[in-house]
Amino acid sequence: AVTQAEGPAVAVPPPPQIDPVKAAADAEAEALKLAQLEFLKKMNVVRRWCVKISTHEDFEFVVFVLIFANIVTLAMYNPLKSDSSRYNFVLDRIQLGFNAFFTLELILRAVASGGPKAYLSNAWNIFDLLMVLAGYTEFLPASWFGNNTQSVKALRALRALRPLRTITRFDSLRAIVVCFLEALPLLSSAVLLLLIFIFLFGVAGIQLFQDAAHQTCCNNVDGSYPDPALTENSDEWGCGHRHCPSNYTCTTFSDVVLTDGIGFNNIAAAMVSVIQILTYAAWSYMMYRFTDTYGIYAIIYSVLCIIIGCYFVVNLFIAVLKIKFAKAQTLFHSKLAKMSKKKRKNILGRGLDMGMVRPEDGDEMAPLKQFIFDQRWLVRQLVEDNRFNQAFLGITILNTFFLALSYDGMSNALAETLTISNYIFTGLFTMEMILKLFALGFFEYVADSFNIFDGVVVVLSIVEIILDVLKVSSKGFAGIRVLRAFRVLRLFKVFKYIKSLRKITEVLLASAASFLAIASLILLFMIVFAIIGLHVYGGTQQSDEYPNFSTFLLSVTTMFQVLTLENYDNVQFQLADDTNFGALIFILAWVVFGYYVLLVLFMAIILEAFESKYDKGTIQDAYLA
């Protein structure tokens, strides 16, 4: 028997002691974890509903309609009434309701995106958030701004930026904005050069003409300005280099005495004056006015500013903006094309030719159909013949000549002759339309946009003749004048018959979507600036003097006037006199952004369209020839 040696006893560890406090904490943590999981499950359901609602096409339509309604209510503001009036108070409450809905929309989209962090990762969503927050600025106490009415109005006018939310709703508008933003880094050098030029000439203007805007001739007796009979404007008489008239003395005033400018008192005023010269706004007036004080130096300064600034620096900026934007637009569209190429099938070359084809000999056809077809074939050969087109080109030019013969006070014989000629020309163009409809058929006829244009002009001409025969114009119907004015549209038929003009028109029509997008963007920003002007500067000028911001229509008209640079300097200086220096910034901001950015982008789109379509078509035509 084998006896096993007894080894040392192995100690068995006692069972672990359960800490009741720790166990309770663990149980609470587990319960919290389960509650969080349950909450996340519920949030997923909520998120699914938010995604379903925020992406539904009906919801998008409602948002768009409310944005448009918001624009309308902003435009209905009456600056001639106090903000506490019942009319403006109701509009303000409606604005608050719109902002509440847009806040709800923002929350829905944020939840659908997965939370604030995911939502704000998109720059367009940040833009929407800022527009919504701008709607709550009216709740900021006026005491924060020192009870300054203009400051409060300017801050609350940020609500006018809400119409810009429409940019996020249309891909065509977003494409233009994205292309412009992508081109901005490439424009930095041109912008820097322009700013340096404005600053340098501003500093030079301060050194040369700092007190020129304060000197004028005054009457020795009563201190008045020269007699307006001596000059168109009483303060045209600068002095220093130029001698004052008899009984007048050259006097220096503390205020600026200029009809159209603010002088070179400081760097801000000097830069505004340089920009005024660069935009050709009354630059000759400033040159001659300062010549009265400092002689030929003012002429040299102004001429150099025009030559270097306008003809070189500004045009360089415009050229760079056009080129860089066109390049960015081309790259953007090429990216879109590559993205969509994977999702679309190439169907080029698979279309059916729906044109009229001459049947081969031996093909059987009913006698009546054969007769009609033969007649259509003959008429088609006629209307497609080059001599037919040349004949109607001559008729169109002759019609234009007869339209130009009309004048106020013409004899009855000439009026009768022009009336009869109108009947004849209308009959000829009607015959042309009928022949083409018969030869081509309705659907092939309307497939050509030129034919649609011809048809509309012919119908309007026939309606005008009917109303004229019925003597409707003698019954006070002013619309007959409008219909008569449409006769001039016949001249555009020339575009149809001259190949080069037709090609230009086809390029413009092919790029109509891009033109419409940039035109909509210009109109949108014009409305935004008009609403800001209405809310901030409305009622600060006489409502019976133009231009002013008393109504939305007048605000839009004023902004359009400024966009064309027509007398914009008078608008800004008069507005600054009635309010404050901020009016200069407001008007100049629209001049720079509207004229030198948006209109340049419009030109860039035209150039890109002709480079990509017109030149390509011309090369193909030359190759085929």
XYZ file of C-alpha atoms in Angstrom:
625
model
C 0.000 0.000 0.000
C 1.179 3.310 -0.894
C 0.848 5.873 1.732
C 0.262 9.372 0.430
C 2.134 12.051 2.210
C -0.067 14.714 3.558
C 0.880 18.080 2.191
C 0.223 21.454 3.646
C -3.413 22.460 3.830
C -4.581 24.853 1.052
C -6.430 27.893 2.379
C -9.760 28.469 0.678
C -10.498 32.202 0.286
C -13.686 33.340 1.911
C -16.518 34.468 -0.350
C -16.255 38.192 -1.254
C -18.172 40.533 0.894
C -20.850 42.446 -1.019
C -20.753 46.154 -0.373
C -24.396 47.267 -0.293
C -23.516 50.860 -1.211
C -21.470 49.816 -4.240
C -24.116 47.324 -5.295
C -26.763 50.024 -5.153
C -24.568 52.337 -7.241
C -23.974 49.621 -9.847
C -27.668 48.885 -10.020
C -28.414 52.576 -10.451
C -25.804 52.861 -13.223
C -27.254 49.834 -14.993
C -30.739 51.277 -14.720
C -29.482 54.588 -16.081
C -27.805 52.784 -18.966
C -31.014 50.950 -19.765
C -32.923 54.240 -19.551
C -30.449 55.860 -21.936
C -30.807 52.999 -24.396
C -34.573 53.301 -24.179
C -34.276 57.066 -24.687
C -32.064 56.517 -27.723
C -34.607 54.108 -29.136
C -37.305 56.716 -28.682
C -35.055 59.363 -30.191
C -34.519 57.169 -33.217
C -38.264 57.046 -33.695
C -38.463 60.824 -33.326
C -35.569 61.266 -35.699
C -37.217 59.047 -38.274
C -40.339 61.177 -38.070
C -38.274 64.365 -38.327
C -36.531 63.034 -41.419
C -39.852 62.031 -42.928
C -41.395 65.453 -42.287
C -38.426 67.681 -43.161
C -37.719 65.902 -46.450
C -41.321 65.684 -47.611
C -41.966 67.726 -50.750
C -45.141 69.232 -49.275
C -43.181 70.482 -46.263
C -40.570 72.018 -48.572
C -43.350 73.714 -50.517
C -44.887 75.128 -47.329
C -41.487 76.476 -46.230
C -40.971 78.139 -49.599
C -44.451 79.702 -49.529
C -43.871 81.046 -46.017
C -40.505 82.508 -47.029
C -42.243 84.298 -49.892
C -45.042 85.450 -47.553
C -42.373 86.684 -45.151
C -40.863 88.789 -47.941
C -44.303 90.263 -48.676
C -44.929 91.224 -45.047
C -41.465 92.767 -44.763
C -42.221 94.834 -47.866
C -45.576 95.969 -46.404
C -43.877 97.857 -43.566
C -44.907 101.526 -43.506
C -42.040 103.711 -42.250
C -44.279 106.792 -42.236
C -46.194 105.268 -39.295
C -44.735 104.624 -35.864
C -43.712 101.099 -34.926
C -46.346 101.156 -32.186
C -49.150 101.854 -34.669
C -51.702 99.097 -35.128
C -50.642 98.470 -38.737
C -46.923 97.997 -38.038
C -47.648 96.182 -34.765
C -49.737 93.545 -36.573
C -47.009 93.109 -39.187
C -44.460 92.707 -36.411
C -46.532 89.959 -34.749
C -46.882 88.203 -38.095
C -43.099 88.364 -38.467
C -42.772 86.768 -35.050
C -45.094 83.960 -36.156
C -42.990 83.341 -39.245
C -39.852 83.214 -37.148
C -41.475 80.716 -34.766
C -42.253 78.429 -37.701
C -38.714 78.768 -39.075
C -37.394 77.930 -35.601
C -39.520 74.775 -35.583
C -38.224 73.929 -39.051
C -34.648 74.382 -37.845
C -35.248 72.051 -34.874
C -36.796 69.404 -37.130
C -33.841 69.524 -39.506
C -31.330 69.485 -36.636
C -32.940 66.372 -35.120
C -33.166 64.755 -38.541
C -29.450 65.432 -39.078
C -28.516 63.642 -35.871
C -28.043 66.574 -33.535
C -26.691 70.137 -33.459
C -23.125 69.097 -34.268
C -24.124 67.196 -37.387
C -26.572 69.931 -38.401
C -24.031 72.739 -38.066
C -21.421 70.819 -40.047
C -23.175 72.148 -43.165
C -22.438 75.799 -43.968
C -25.915 76.328 -45.451
C -27.470 75.184 -42.159
C -25.336 77.703 -40.268
C -26.636 80.366 -42.638
C -30.239 79.301 -41.900
C -29.524 79.439 -38.154
C -28.179 82.990 -38.402
C -31.250 84.077 -40.370
C -33.547 82.628 -37.694
C -31.585 84.274 -34.877
C -31.802 87.604 -36.713
C -35.569 87.430 -36.321
C -35.275 87.606 -32.540
C -33.201 90.805 -32.489
C -36.368 92.825 -31.887
C -36.457 91.464 -28.329
C -33.108 93.048 -27.516
C -33.665 96.037 -25.214
C -33.132 99.443 -26.797
C -31.085 100.485 -23.761
C -28.274 98.243 -25.017
C -27.838 100.676 -27.898
C -28.155 103.853 -25.893
C -31.776 104.254 -27.059
C -30.401 105.141 -30.504
C -33.366 104.705 -32.843
C -31.256 104.293 -35.982
C -29.087 101.608 -34.352
C -32.140 99.660 -33.217
C -33.687 99.926 -36.683
C -30.462 98.797 -38.322
C -30.224 95.750 -36.064
C -33.849 94.771 -36.513
C -33.515 95.252 -40.246
C -31.427 92.077 -40.210
C -34.787 90.363 -40.627
C -34.576 91.554 -44.217
C -31.890 88.913 -44.767
C -34.483 86.134 -44.480
C -35.272 86.185 -48.226
C -31.721 84.950 -48.778
C -32.882 81.585 -47.414
C -34.376 80.968 -50.842
C -30.801 80.436 -52.036
C -30.681 77.186 -50.072
C -33.881 75.990 -51.761
C -32.707 76.159 -55.390
C -29.720 74.253 -56.724
C -29.114 76.789 -59.510
C -28.746 79.656 -57.012
C -26.603 77.557 -54.706
C -24.367 76.625 -57.635
C -23.681 80.295 -58.404
C -22.949 81.088 -54.759
C -20.680 78.042 -54.404
C -18.770 78.966 -57.563
C -18.359 82.533 -56.337
C -17.111 81.373 -52.932
C -14.659 78.996 -54.596
C -13.376 81.876 -56.731
C -12.905 84.208 -53.738
C -9.469 82.878 -52.661
C -8.207 83.423 -56.193
C -9.443 87.030 -56.091
C -7.518 87.968 -52.955
C -4.596 89.527 -54.823
C -6.861 91.634 -57.076
C -8.966 92.780 -54.108
C -5.838 93.634 -52.129
C -4.471 95.655 -55.044
C -7.753 97.575 -55.334
C -7.861 98.328 -51.593
C -4.229 99.467 -51.610
C -4.957 101.800 -54.506
C -8.005 103.308 -52.763
C -6.057 103.730 -49.527
C -2.999 105.306 -51.170
C -5.011 107.778 -53.213
C -7.116 108.500 -50.141
C -4.019 109.379 -48.118
C -2.693 111.465 -51.005
C -6.038 113.269 -51.200
C -5.870 114.106 -47.488
C -2.430 115.618 -47.895
C -3.426 117.624 -50.969
C -7.053 118.662 -50.454
C -7.790 118.355 -46.740
C -9.313 121.832 -46.438
C -10.458 122.324 -50.031
C -14.023 121.252 -49.253
C -14.309 123.917 -46.547
C -13.401 126.993 -48.598
C -15.838 129.044 -50.627
C -16.551 132.654 -51.491
C -18.813 134.595 -49.106
C -20.533 137.944 -49.352
C -18.691 140.665 -47.450
C -21.965 142.132 -46.153
C -24.117 139.256 -44.939
C -21.741 136.295 -45.269
C -23.943 134.566 -47.834
C -22.746 132.440 -50.724
C -22.467 133.945 -54.217
C -25.654 134.874 -56.021
C -27.109 131.724 -57.662
C -27.550 133.825 -60.790
C -23.774 133.815 -61.167
C -23.572 130.044 -61.163
C -25.870 127.027 -61.121
C -24.885 126.049 -57.578
C -24.136 128.581 -54.873
C -21.152 126.639 -53.556
C -19.496 126.103 -56.938
C -17.230 129.028 -56.147
C -14.190 127.441 -54.606
C -11.407 129.812 -53.777
C -7.709 129.956 -53.114
C -6.276 129.455 -56.558
C -9.358 131.052 -58.100
C -10.273 134.614 -57.157
C -13.700 135.389 -55.747
C -16.074 137.829 -57.485
C -16.155 141.425 -56.362
C -17.648 142.006 -52.899
C -16.915 138.357 -51.983
C -14.134 137.024 -49.765
C -12.573 133.549 -49.625
C -13.802 132.075 -46.342
C -13.035 128.779 -44.595
C -15.967 127.035 -42.880
C -15.944 124.263 -40.312
C -18.514 122.285 -42.308
C -18.043 120.772 -45.747
C -19.482 123.066 -48.429
C -19.803 120.757 -51.416
C -22.823 120.038 -53.561
C -21.758 116.526 -54.503
C -19.090 115.105 -52.224
C -17.678 114.957 -48.707
C -14.085 115.927 -49.407
C -10.902 114.552 -47.850
C -11.285 115.443 -44.167
C -10.167 112.022 -42.916
C -9.239 108.628 -44.297
C -12.841 107.354 -44.301
C -14.157 110.382 -46.198
C -11.131 110.278 -48.505
C -11.706 106.620 -49.433
C -15.379 107.364 -50.116
C -14.307 110.216 -52.399
C -11.850 107.947 -54.241
C -14.573 105.331 -54.750
C -16.817 108.109 -56.035
C -14.173 108.986 -58.631
C -13.652 105.312 -59.558
C -17.372 104.971 -60.298
C -17.341 108.130 -62.460
C -19.868 109.743 -60.098
C -19.489 113.529 -60.441
C -15.722 113.136 -60.615
C -15.401 116.140 -62.930
C -17.284 118.313 -60.434
C -14.832 117.367 -57.671
C -11.869 117.967 -59.973
C -12.949 121.477 -60.975
C -14.116 122.322 -57.458
C -10.712 121.447 -55.991
C -8.977 123.134 -58.922
C -10.502 126.382 -57.639
C -8.459 125.887 -54.468
C -5.250 124.117 -55.517
C -5.013 124.615 -59.254
C -3.484 122.064 -61.600
C -2.686 119.576 -58.813
C -6.374 118.646 -58.559
C -6.498 117.962 -62.310
C -3.381 115.765 -62.193
C -4.726 113.867 -59.169
C -8.142 113.232 -60.749
C -6.753 112.202 -64.142
C -4.273 109.775 -62.560
C -7.040 108.336 -60.388
C -9.211 107.744 -63.462
C -6.435 106.301 -65.647
C -4.766 104.079 -63.051
C -7.828 103.276 -60.973
C -10.677 102.947 -63.472
C -8.856 101.847 -66.603
C -6.379 99.521 -64.926
C -7.054 98.447 -61.327
C -10.867 98.218 -61.461
C -10.853 96.561 -64.886
C -8.171 94.163 -63.655
C -10.393 93.227 -60.716
C -13.381 92.731 -63.031
C -11.340 90.639 -65.469
C -9.946 88.425 -62.698
C -13.418 87.976 -61.210
C -14.859 87.000 -64.596
C -12.076 84.540 -65.381
C -11.914 82.941 -61.948
C -15.682 82.641 -61.646
C -15.959 81.118 -65.123
C -13.198 78.649 -64.233
C -14.845 77.760 -60.927
C -18.186 77.334 -62.680
C -16.665 75.018 -65.292
C -15.003 72.878 -62.613
C -18.207 72.794 -60.581
C -20.325 71.629 -63.507
C -17.709 69.057 -64.501
C -17.842 67.627 -60.973
C -21.613 67.429 -61.180
C -21.364 65.749 -64.560
C -18.957 63.123 -63.213
C -21.196 62.462 -60.240
C -24.291 62.053 -62.340
C -22.565 60.022 -65.041
C -22.613 56.955 -62.799
C -26.338 57.299 -62.244
C -27.502 58.060 -65.760
C -27.380 56.008 -68.915
C -25.967 57.498 -72.032
C -28.894 57.779 -74.431
C -27.188 59.937 -77.051
C -27.880 58.770 -80.558
C -30.943 56.734 -79.594
C -33.550 59.384 -80.342
C -35.967 59.013 -83.212
C -36.085 61.556 -86.011
C -39.660 62.791 -85.938
C -39.211 65.043 -88.963
C -41.206 64.681 -92.147
C -39.688 62.044 -94.453
C -40.498 61.680 -98.118
C -41.890 58.160 -98.700
C -40.128 55.952 -101.182
C -41.731 55.229 -104.502
C -43.950 52.197 -104.251
C -45.044 52.849 -100.641
C -48.809 52.606 -100.596
C -50.899 55.433 -99.087
C -54.574 56.371 -99.294
C -55.241 58.772 -102.203
C -56.437 61.633 -99.977
C -53.552 61.202 -97.557
C -51.167 60.963 -100.490
C -52.504 64.236 -101.905
C -52.257 66.038 -98.551
C -48.791 64.656 -97.974
C -47.621 65.771 -101.405
C -48.941 69.281 -100.796
C -47.284 69.458 -97.384
C -44.055 68.256 -98.932
C -44.172 70.977 -101.571
C -45.005 73.668 -99.008
C -42.223 72.408 -96.748
C -39.734 72.736 -99.574
C -41.027 76.283 -100.081
C -40.747 77.443 -96.443
C -37.324 75.844 -96.053
C -36.014 77.427 -99.235
C -33.411 80.113 -98.619
C -35.104 82.487 -101.082
C -38.332 82.289 -99.052
C -36.449 83.268 -95.906
C -34.614 86.080 -97.687
C -37.926 87.430 -98.981
C -39.445 87.590 -95.498
C -36.237 89.115 -94.175
C -36.751 91.953 -96.650
C -40.428 92.209 -95.663
C -39.434 92.449 -91.988
C -36.936 95.241 -92.669
C -39.495 97.082 -94.821
C -42.072 96.741 -92.036
C -39.585 98.263 -89.586
C -39.080 101.207 -91.964
C -42.838 101.860 -92.070
C -43.066 101.666 -88.270
C -40.392 104.363 -87.997
C -42.409 106.768 -90.193
C -45.000 107.410 -87.479
C -44.721 110.684 -85.554
C -46.879 112.973 -83.475
C -48.950 115.361 -85.584
C -48.630 113.391 -88.838
C -51.171 114.003 -91.589
C -54.309 111.898 -91.979
C -53.074 110.622 -95.338
C -49.849 109.281 -93.808
C -51.757 107.767 -90.884
C -54.106 105.997 -93.306
C -51.154 104.747 -95.354
C -49.441 103.346 -92.267
C -52.671 101.655 -91.163
C -53.105 99.955 -94.546
C -49.436 98.921 -94.573
C -49.915 97.372 -91.128
C -52.824 95.305 -92.485
C -50.683 94.144 -95.418
C -47.669 93.209 -93.300
C -49.854 91.428 -90.750
C -51.468 89.472 -93.589
C -48.071 88.456 -94.975
C -46.770 87.306 -91.590
C -50.037 85.449 -90.952
C -49.653 83.692 -94.301
C -46.097 82.710 -93.360
C -47.293 81.249 -90.055
C -50.119 79.280 -91.727
C -47.781 77.866 -94.384
C -45.309 76.688 -91.766
C -48.043 75.185 -89.609
C -49.358 73.273 -92.619
C -45.928 72.093 -93.762
C -44.380 71.237 -90.403
C -47.379 70.315 -88.324
C -48.207 71.851 -84.963
C -45.721 69.956 -82.783
C -42.756 70.404 -85.096
C -43.706 74.068 -85.526
C -43.727 74.818 -81.789
C -40.514 72.824 -81.297
C -38.686 75.881 -82.671
C -38.702 78.792 -80.214
C -38.471 81.267 -83.105
C -41.734 79.923 -84.518
C -43.417 80.347 -81.129
C -42.217 83.940 -81.024
C -43.522 84.550 -84.559
C -46.883 83.059 -83.675
C -47.278 85.214 -80.560
C -46.425 88.393 -82.496
C -48.884 87.500 -85.268
C -51.696 86.778 -82.797
C -51.073 90.081 -80.982
C -51.104 91.922 -84.319
C -54.428 90.334 -85.288
C -55.956 91.229 -81.906
C -54.720 94.805 -82.297
C -56.292 95.084 -85.773
C -59.615 93.696 -84.523
C -59.708 96.188 -81.646
C -58.726 98.992 -84.011
C -61.517 98.102 -86.464
C -64.019 97.985 -83.610
C -62.862 101.480 -82.554
C -62.108 100.229 -79.059
C -59.374 102.847 -78.612
C -61.944 105.628 -78.911
C -63.779 104.135 -75.930
C -60.889 104.796 -73.573
C -59.150 101.406 -73.795
C -55.496 102.304 -73.164
C -54.320 98.736 -73.829
C -54.562 99.343 -77.581
C -51.416 101.478 -77.318
C -49.592 98.583 -75.693
C -50.679 96.233 -78.480
C -49.500 98.720 -81.091
C -46.136 98.889 -79.361
C -45.804 95.131 -79.868
C -45.488 95.738 -83.603
C -41.843 96.595 -83.053
C -41.265 92.974 -81.985
C -41.482 92.036 -85.648
C -37.975 93.407 -86.007
C -36.709 90.451 -83.970
C -37.706 88.192 -86.849
C -34.405 89.330 -88.350
C -32.665 87.085 -85.804
C -34.372 84.126 -87.408
C -33.136 84.737 -90.932
C -29.559 85.920 -90.285
C -27.444 82.930 -89.300
C -25.010 84.731 -86.981
C -27.816 86.452 -85.069
C -29.732 83.185 -84.863
C -26.685 81.430 -83.410
C -26.300 84.146 -80.769
C -29.970 83.813 -79.863
C -29.703 80.031 -79.665
C -26.740 80.327 -77.301
C -28.671 82.748 -75.097
C -31.705 80.459 -75.052
C -29.545 77.414 -74.318
C -28.076 79.261 -71.333
C -31.412 80.708 -70.226
C -31.380 78.666 -67.012
C -28.048 80.176 -65.932
C -29.172 83.682 -66.879
C -32.408 83.224 -64.975
C -30.509 82.007 -61.914
C -28.113 84.969 -61.754
C -30.953 87.393 -62.576
C -32.965 85.900 -59.709
C -29.955 86.272 -57.423
C -29.558 89.942 -58.394
C -33.281 90.547 -57.845
C -33.143 88.740 -54.503
C -30.297 90.873 -53.180
C -31.952 94.004 -54.563
C -35.087 93.138 -52.579
C -32.993 92.520 -49.454
C -31.262 95.911 -49.729
C -34.593 97.586 -50.545
C -36.212 96.106 -47.423
C -33.247 97.203 -45.302
C -33.567 100.711 -46.737
C -37.320 100.666 -46.113
C -36.954 99.657 -42.454
C -33.897 101.784 -41.609
C -34.204 104.903 -43.781
C -37.912 104.986 -44.572
C -39.537 108.232 -43.495
C -36.216 110.052 -43.055
C -36.736 111.947 -46.328
C -39.614 113.868 -47.829
C -42.041 111.333 -49.309
C -42.798 113.644 -52.249
C -39.135 113.934 -53.267
C -37.400 111.259 -55.301
C -35.564 109.065 -54.663
C -36.657 107.927 -51.203
C -37.452 104.825 -49.150
C -41.020 105.681 -48.167
C -42.522 102.569 -49.793
C -41.215 99.207 -50.910
C -41.675 100.089 -54.588
C -39.711 103.328 -54.198
C -37.025 101.457 -52.238
C -36.606 98.920 -55.049
C -36.533 101.757 -57.597
C -33.853 103.568 -55.599
C -31.752 100.412 -55.339
C -32.063 99.869 -59.085
C -30.985 103.472 -59.689
C -27.954 102.956 -57.467
C -27.176 99.672 -59.255
C -26.867 101.597 -62.530
C -24.631 104.198 -60.786
C -27.058 106.903 -61.904
C -26.649 109.828 -59.510
C -26.009 107.396 -56.656
C -23.611 109.846 -55.022
C -26.411 112.362 -54.492
C -28.554 109.590 -53.010
C -25.914 108.584 -50.475
C -24.918 112.109 -49.470
C -28.520 113.268 -49.072
C -29.321 110.153 -47.065
C -26.239 110.693 -44.898
C -27.271 114.305 -44.266
C -30.727 113.138 -43.160
C -29.453 110.262 -40.985
C -25.807 109.424 -40.305
C -22.558 108.237 -41.863
C -23.886 104.666 -41.986
C -25.939 105.615 -45.046
C -22.708 105.960 -47.028
C -21.687 102.433 -46.049
C -25.141 101.108 -46.972
C -25.170 102.659 -50.453
C -21.520 101.868 -51.190
C -22.044 98.259 -50.085
C -24.782 97.889 -52.703
C -22.643 99.636 -55.345
C -19.689 97.315 -54.743
C -21.654 94.106 -54.313
C -24.369 94.808 -56.864
C -22.458 96.521 -59.651
C -18.941 95.135 -59.287
C -19.828 91.599 -58.176
C -23.313 90.484 -59.230
C -23.335 92.238 -62.611
C -19.801 91.013 -63.280
C -20.953 87.470 -62.501
C -23.754 87.997 -65.006
C -21.159 88.949 -67.615
C -19.040 85.941 -66.636
C -21.977 83.607 -67.268
C -22.524 85.184 -70.688
C -18.837 84.750 -71.549
C -18.836 81.155 -70.343
C -21.945 80.414 -72.396
C -20.426 81.807 -75.581
C -17.079 80.126 -75.001
C -18.644 76.718 -74.407
C -21.488 76.858 -76.930
C -20.996 79.575 -79.533
C -17.314 78.911 -80.246
C -17.885 75.156 -80.234
C -20.739 75.489 -82.709
C -18.707 77.823 -84.925
C -15.808 75.353 -85.050
C -18.173 72.515 -85.923
C -19.778 74.581 -88.690
C -16.357 75.453 -90.104
C -15.314 71.796 -89.998
C -18.484 70.658 -91.761
C -18.048 73.383 -94.353
